[in-house]
């Protein structure tokens, strides 16, 4: 099997982009990505062998420091392969989890998170909902907000992002921004709908949405370790038929 170096390079790049956990939790997605991106460098037979050995956690043995002989024995026992093929695959995993790569991954762990914490970030949000009156009317509402925040407590934010950073400790600062962007936008969408539905007689007063309508979300964001630098917004309601 003469394309094992290509497999090592593919898996190394995959780990940098997605973390270690997907190798164990979703090996079929790894396989599909390998087949799609290899451009023929990795044949289907080799890709299938990688898939089944990922499923049997062979890579975890290499990552934890098992010897080549132990991995070969495991592969033969689990997959009934001849010794040469088992040795080729074992050598591939040993190459993937060599000292140099493990050192690089160790040094890069949480580097994106640390960099994220150095800057202020701004989220621009636009929302829409309908205000339903007690008399059966329905009027469209729009709102917008601009939120600038910094990281006031790194430990709290790291705890909030625990599952994401565990799955991929190599998340970039932009990856982390994207995660928080989605969470905050979801909160604002929900806040707007609740603010709109709060009273079916008096129309929503959008000048007070940021503050009155976002109070609980702001408290939650602060509990994540975020420090709100500036939070402004406006809105409108359309009474035209």
mmCIF file of C-alpha atoms in Angstrom:
data_model
loop_
_atom_site.group_PDB
_atom_site.id
_atom_site.type_symbol
_atom_site.label_atom_id
_atom_site.label_comp_id
_atom_site.label_asym_id
_atom_site.label_seq_id
_atom_site.Cartn_x
_atom_site.Cartn_y
_atom_site.Cartn_z
ATOM 1 C CA UNK A 1 0.000 0.000 0.000
ATOM 2 C CA UNK A 2 2.004 2.919 -1.326
ATOM 3 C CA UNK A 3 -0.384 5.803 -0.608
ATOM 4 C CA UNK A 4 -0.250 5.765 3.190
ATOM 5 C CA UNK A 5 1.605 9.094 3.271
ATOM 6 C CA UNK A 6 -1.408 10.645 1.540
ATOM 7 C CA UNK A 7 -3.659 9.145 4.223
ATOM 8 C CA UNK A 8 -1.453 10.584 6.966
ATOM 9 C CA UNK A 9 -1.568 14.041 5.384
ATOM 10 C CA UNK A 10 -5.334 13.855 4.917
ATOM 11 C CA UNK A 11 -6.007 12.757 8.512
ATOM 12 C CA UNK A 12 -3.568 15.308 9.921
ATOM 13 C CA UNK A 13 -5.328 18.106 8.026
ATOM 14 C CA UNK A 14 -8.728 16.730 9.085
ATOM 15 C CA UNK A 15 -7.703 16.808 12.746
ATOM 16 C CA UNK A 16 -6.502 20.413 12.450
ATOM 17 C CA UNK A 17 -9.863 21.423 10.986
ATOM 18 C CA UNK A 18 -12.215 19.262 13.038
ATOM 19 C CA UNK A 19 -10.414 18.018 16.133
ATOM 20 C CA UNK A 20 -9.816 14.443 17.276
ATOM 21 C CA UNK A 21 -13.299 13.401 18.365
ATOM 22 C CA UNK A 22 -14.817 13.070 14.895
ATOM 23 C CA UNK A 23 -12.376 10.290 14.094
ATOM 24 C CA UNK A 24 -14.129 8.178 16.728
ATOM 25 C CA UNK A 25 -17.613 9.668 16.777
ATOM 26 C CA UNK A 26 -18.271 9.929 13.043
ATOM 27 C CA UNK A 27 -15.771 7.833 11.053
ATOM 28 C CA UNK A 28 -18.102 7.574 8.057
ATOM 29 C CA UNK A 29 -18.015 11.351 7.609
ATOM 30 C CA UNK A 30 -14.219 11.130 7.701
ATOM 31 C CA UNK A 31 -14.376 8.416 5.044
ATOM 32 C CA UNK A 32 -16.659 10.470 2.795
ATOM 33 C CA UNK A 33 -14.401 13.505 3.133
ATOM 34 C CA UNK A 34 -11.370 11.348 2.304
ATOM 35 C CA UNK A 35 -12.966 9.946 -0.842
ATOM 36 C CA UNK A 36 -14.226 13.358 -1.936
ATOM 37 C CA UNK A 37 -11.014 15.316 -1.398
ATOM 38 C CA UNK A 38 -8.326 12.821 -2.321
ATOM 39 C CA UNK A 39 -8.619 13.275 -6.124
ATOM 40 C CA UNK A 40 -7.574 9.675 -6.628
ATOM 41 C CA UNK A 41 -4.515 9.903 -4.352
ATOM 42 C CA UNK A 42 -6.226 7.561 -1.883
ATOM 43 C CA UNK A 43 -7.941 4.591 -3.514
ATOM 44 C CA UNK A 44 -11.298 3.331 -2.329
ATOM 45 C CA UNK A 45 -9.868 0.131 -0.846
ATOM 46 C CA UNK A 46 -7.450 2.081 1.350
ATOM 47 C CA UNK A 47 -10.194 4.520 2.350
ATOM 48 C CA UNK A 48 -12.415 1.604 3.399
ATOM 49 C CA UNK A 49 -9.605 0.131 5.482
ATOM 50 C CA UNK A 50 -9.161 3.493 7.198
ATOM 51 C CA UNK A 51 -12.914 3.610 7.842
ATOM 52 C CA UNK A 52 -13.107 0.216 9.535
ATOM 53 C CA UNK A 53 -9.963 0.802 11.591
ATOM 54 C CA UNK A 54 -11.334 4.132 12.749
ATOM 55 C CA UNK A 55 -14.509 2.308 13.750
ATOM 56 C CA UNK A 56 -12.463 -0.138 15.835
ATOM 57 C CA UNK A 57 -10.615 2.782 17.511
ATOM 58 C CA UNK A 58 -7.210 1.754 16.127
ATOM 59 C CA UNK A 59 -6.194 5.413 15.926
ATOM 60 C CA UNK A 60 -6.842 5.853 19.639
ATOM 61 C CA UNK A 61 -4.320 3.122 20.407
ATOM 62 C CA UNK A 62 -1.674 4.985 18.400
ATOM 63 C CA UNK A 63 -2.592 8.282 20.017
ATOM 64 C CA UNK A 64 -2.238 6.758 23.480
ATOM 65 C CA UNK A 65 1.214 5.345 22.742
ATOM 66 C CA UNK A 66 0.604 1.685 21.875
ATOM 67 C CA UNK A 67 3.440 -0.079 20.059
ATOM 68 C CA UNK A 68 3.368 -1.017 16.388
ATOM 69 C CA UNK A 69 3.159 -4.707 17.298
ATOM 70 C CA UNK A 70 0.166 -4.084 19.575
ATOM 71 C CA UNK A 71 -1.619 -2.173 16.841
ATOM 72 C CA UNK A 72 -0.840 -4.828 14.221
ATOM 73 C CA UNK A 73 -2.225 -7.516 16.520
ATOM 74 C CA UNK A 74 -5.352 -5.422 17.151
ATOM 75 C CA UNK A 75 -5.947 -4.856 13.434
ATOM 76 C CA UNK A 76 -5.528 -8.549 12.590
ATOM 77 C CA UNK A 77 -7.807 -9.574 15.429
ATOM 78 C CA UNK A 78 -10.530 -7.061 14.615
ATOM 79 C CA UNK A 79 -10.406 -7.139 10.803
ATOM 80 C CA UNK A 80 -8.821 -10.456 9.779
ATOM 81 C CA UNK A 81 -6.250 -8.756 7.544
ATOM 82 C CA UNK A 82 -2.934 -10.248 6.492
ATOM 83 C CA UNK A 83 0.097 -9.126 8.453
ATOM 84 C CA UNK A 84 1.582 -6.929 5.713
ATOM 85 C CA UNK A 85 -1.598 -4.907 5.303
ATOM 86 C CA UNK A 86 -2.008 -4.652 9.067
ATOM 87 C CA UNK A 87 1.580 -3.389 9.388
ATOM 88 C CA UNK A 88 1.019 -0.788 6.653
ATOM 89 C CA UNK A 89 -2.037 0.566 8.437
ATOM 90 C CA UNK A 90 -0.340 0.452 11.834
ATOM 91 C CA UNK A 91 2.642 2.374 10.449
ATOM 92 C CA UNK A 92 0.265 4.957 9.011
ATOM 93 C CA UNK A 93 -1.326 5.590 12.412
ATOM 94 C CA UNK A 94 2.071 5.668 14.098
ATOM 95 C CA UNK A 95 3.163 8.274 11.561
ATOM 96 C CA UNK A 96 0.021 10.306 12.144
ATOM 97 C CA UNK A 97 0.513 10.312 15.907
ATOM 98 C CA UNK A 98 4.271 10.758 15.921
ATOM 99 C CA UNK A 99 5.989 12.950 18.507
ATOM 100 C CA UNK A 100 6.260 15.934 16.178
ATOM 101 C CA UNK A 101 2.561 16.026 15.346
ATOM 102 C CA UNK A 102 1.516 15.452 18.957
ATOM 103 C CA UNK A 103 3.761 18.304 20.061
ATOM 104 C CA UNK A 104 2.270 20.634 17.442
ATOM 105 C CA UNK A 105 -1.275 19.751 18.481
ATOM 106 C CA UNK A 106 -0.441 20.223 22.150
ATOM 107 C CA UNK A 107 1.049 23.662 21.518
ATOM 108 C CA UNK A 108 -1.898 24.731 19.353
ATOM 109 C CA UNK A 109 -4.591 23.646 21.804
ATOM 110 C CA UNK A 110 -6.885 26.588 22.672
ATOM 111 C CA UNK A 111 -4.677 29.034 20.732
ATOM 112 C CA UNK A 112 -7.687 30.297 18.780
ATOM 113 C CA UNK A 113 -9.660 30.736 21.988
ATOM 114 C CA UNK A 114 -6.842 32.729 23.576
ATOM 115 C CA UNK A 115 -6.598 34.964 20.521
ATOM 116 C CA UNK A 116 -10.380 35.477 20.500
ATOM 117 C CA UNK A 117 -10.183 36.769 24.059
ATOM 118 C CA UNK A 118 -7.753 39.533 23.056
ATOM 119 C CA UNK A 119 -10.225 41.501 20.921
ATOM 120 C CA UNK A 120 -13.591 43.235 20.922
ATOM 121 C CA UNK A 121 -16.212 41.749 18.596
ATOM 122 C CA UNK A 122 -19.345 43.220 17.045
ATOM 123 C CA UNK A 123 -22.549 41.482 15.991
ATOM 124 C CA UNK A 124 -25.041 43.215 13.695
ATOM 125 C CA UNK A 125 -28.509 41.689 13.937
ATOM 126 C CA UNK A 126 -31.783 42.190 12.057
ATOM 127 C CA UNK A 127 -35.039 40.623 13.127
ATOM 128 C CA UNK A 128 -38.648 40.345 11.981
ATOM 129 C CA UNK A 129 -41.859 39.180 13.614
ATOM 130 C CA UNK A 130 -45.599 39.861 13.596
ATOM 131 C CA UNK A 131 -47.551 41.607 16.337
ATOM 132 C CA UNK A 132 -50.950 39.959 16.781
ATOM 133 C CA UNK A 133 -53.641 42.150 18.328
ATOM 134 C CA UNK A 134 -56.570 41.050 20.475
ATOM 135 C CA UNK A 135 -58.908 42.006 17.635
ATOM 136 C CA UNK A 136 -57.301 39.601 15.198
ATOM 137 C CA UNK A 137 -55.028 42.047 13.416
ATOM 138 C CA UNK A 138 -51.471 41.208 12.488
ATOM 139 C CA UNK A 139 -48.765 43.785 11.834
ATOM 140 C CA UNK A 140 -45.187 43.153 10.707
ATOM 141 C CA UNK A 141 -42.379 44.450 12.896
ATOM 142 C CA UNK A 142 -38.693 44.894 12.189
ATOM 143 C CA UNK A 143 -35.820 45.514 14.571
ATOM 144 C CA UNK A 144 -32.068 45.795 14.425
ATOM 145 C CA UNK A 145 -29.307 45.805 16.993
ATOM 146 C CA UNK A 146 -25.575 46.266 17.210
ATOM 147 C CA UNK A 147 -23.762 44.475 20.010
ATOM 148 C CA UNK A 148 -20.100 45.032 20.767
ATOM 149 C CA UNK A 149 -18.575 42.783 23.401
ATOM 150 C CA UNK A 150 -15.245 41.745 24.851
ATOM 151 C CA UNK A 151 -14.257 38.805 27.036
ATOM 152 C CA UNK A 152 -14.403 39.782 30.687
ATOM 153 C CA UNK A 153 -13.854 36.325 32.160
ATOM 154 C CA UNK A 154 -11.921 33.803 30.064
ATOM 155 C CA UNK A 155 -12.586 30.956 32.467
ATOM 156 C CA UNK A 156 -16.350 31.407 32.257
ATOM 157 C CA UNK A 157 -16.283 31.642 28.471
ATOM 158 C CA UNK A 158 -14.097 28.540 28.208
ATOM 159 C CA UNK A 159 -16.584 26.710 30.406
ATOM 160 C CA UNK A 160 -19.476 27.910 28.220
ATOM 161 C CA UNK A 161 -17.672 26.616 25.115
ATOM 162 C CA UNK A 162 -16.522 23.423 26.832
ATOM 163 C CA UNK A 163 -18.220 20.968 24.476
ATOM 164 C CA UNK A 164 -17.122 22.804 21.316
ATOM 165 C CA UNK A 165 -13.511 23.123 22.486
ATOM 166 C CA UNK A 166 -13.452 19.501 23.607
ATOM 167 C CA UNK A 167 -14.644 18.402 20.172
ATOM 168 C CA UNK A 168 -12.108 20.659 18.440
ATOM 169 C CA UNK A 169 -9.463 22.392 20.571
ATOM 170 C CA UNK A 170 -8.054 23.995 17.408
ATOM 171 C CA UNK A 171 -11.028 26.266 16.741
ATOM 172 C CA UNK A 172 -9.884 29.588 15.320
ATOM 173 C CA UNK A 173 -10.971 32.939 16.729
ATOM 174 C CA UNK A 174 -13.340 33.256 13.754
ATOM 175 C CA UNK A 175 -14.811 29.816 14.497
ATOM 176 C CA UNK A 176 -15.530 30.911 18.064
ATOM 177 C CA UNK A 177 -17.057 34.166 16.856
ATOM 178 C CA UNK A 178 -19.322 32.140 14.546
ATOM 179 C CA UNK A 179 -20.497 29.933 17.424
ATOM 180 C CA UNK A 180 -21.319 32.909 19.637
ATOM 181 C CA UNK A 181 -22.885 34.788 16.726
ATOM 182 C CA UNK A 182 -25.378 31.957 16.165
ATOM 183 C CA UNK A 183 -26.196 31.688 19.869
ATOM 184 C CA UNK A 184 -26.694 35.433 20.323
ATOM 185 C CA UNK A 185 -28.753 35.782 17.151
ATOM 186 C CA UNK A 186 -30.998 32.932 18.324
ATOM 187 C CA UNK A 187 -31.443 34.718 21.665
ATOM 188 C CA UNK A 188 -32.345 37.997 19.953
ATOM 189 C CA UNK A 189 -34.799 36.276 17.609
ATOM 190 C CA UNK A 190 -36.520 34.703 20.609
ATOM 191 C CA UNK A 191 -36.417 37.969 22.590
ATOM 192 C CA UNK A 192 -38.033 39.849 19.724
ATOM 193 C CA UNK A 193 -40.860 37.351 19.396
ATOM 194 C CA UNK A 194 -41.516 37.368 23.146
ATOM 195 C CA UNK A 195 -41.392 41.178 23.253
ATOM 196 C CA UNK A 196 -43.813 41.317 20.342
ATOM 197 C CA UNK A 197 -46.232 38.878 22.010
ATOM 198 C CA UNK A 198 -46.071 40.491 25.455
ATOM 199 C CA UNK A 199 -49.195 42.626 24.971
ATOM 200 C CA UNK A 200 -51.972 42.211 22.425
ATOM 201 C CA UNK A 201 -53.463 45.645 23.141
ATOM 202 C CA UNK A 202 -50.514 48.027 23.245
ATOM 203 C CA UNK A 203 -48.146 47.933 20.319
ATOM 204 C CA UNK A 204 -44.509 46.990 20.964
ATOM 205 C CA UNK A 205 -42.389 50.013 21.804
ATOM 206 C CA UNK A 206 -39.291 49.216 19.813
ATOM 207 C CA UNK A 207 -37.223 52.062 21.209
ATOM 208 C CA UNK A 208 -37.050 50.062 24.452
ATOM 209 C CA UNK A 209 -36.540 46.597 22.967
ATOM 210 C CA UNK A 210 -32.799 46.691 23.643
ATOM 211 C CA UNK A 211 -32.750 46.758 27.412
ATOM 212 C CA UNK A 212 -36.305 45.889 28.397
ATOM 213 C CA UNK A 213 -36.707 43.101 25.865
ATOM 214 C CA UNK A 214 -33.180 41.750 26.076
ATOM 215 C CA UNK A 215 -32.583 41.934 29.826
ATOM 216 C CA UNK A 216 -32.482 38.172 30.453
ATOM 217 C CA UNK A 217 -30.307 37.490 27.413
ATOM 218 C CA UNK A 218 -27.821 40.163 28.455
ATOM 219 C CA UNK A 219 -27.590 38.572 31.892
ATOM 220 C CA UNK A 220 -27.006 35.194 30.250
ATOM 221 C CA UNK A 221 -24.264 36.536 27.968
ATOM 222 C CA UNK A 222 -22.538 38.042 30.984
ATOM 223 C CA UNK A 223 -22.745 34.658 32.706
ATOM 224 C CA UNK A 224 -20.812 33.266 29.741
ATOM 225 C CA UNK A 225 -17.975 35.650 30.590
ATOM 226 C CA UNK A 226 -18.791 38.325 28.012
ATOM 227 C CA UNK A 227 -18.511 42.009 28.811
ATOM 228 C CA UNK A 228 -20.987 44.192 26.905
ATOM 229 C CA UNK A 229 -19.172 47.242 25.591
ATOM 230 C CA UNK A 230 -22.064 48.739 23.625
ATOM 231 C CA UNK A 231 -25.560 47.521 22.783
ATOM 232 C CA UNK A 232 -27.915 49.679 20.716
ATOM 233 C CA UNK A 233 -30.922 49.042 18.571
ATOM 234 C CA UNK A 234 -34.124 50.335 16.968
ATOM 235 C CA UNK A 235 -37.263 49.026 15.349
ATOM 236 C CA UNK A 236 -40.536 49.826 13.657
ATOM 237 C CA UNK A 237 -44.037 48.498 13.101
ATOM 238 C CA UNK A 238 -45.957 48.675 9.817
ATOM 239 C CA UNK A 239 -49.605 49.628 10.203
ATOM 240 C CA UNK A 240 -50.172 49.936 6.452
ATOM 241 C CA UNK A 241 -52.803 47.465 5.144
#
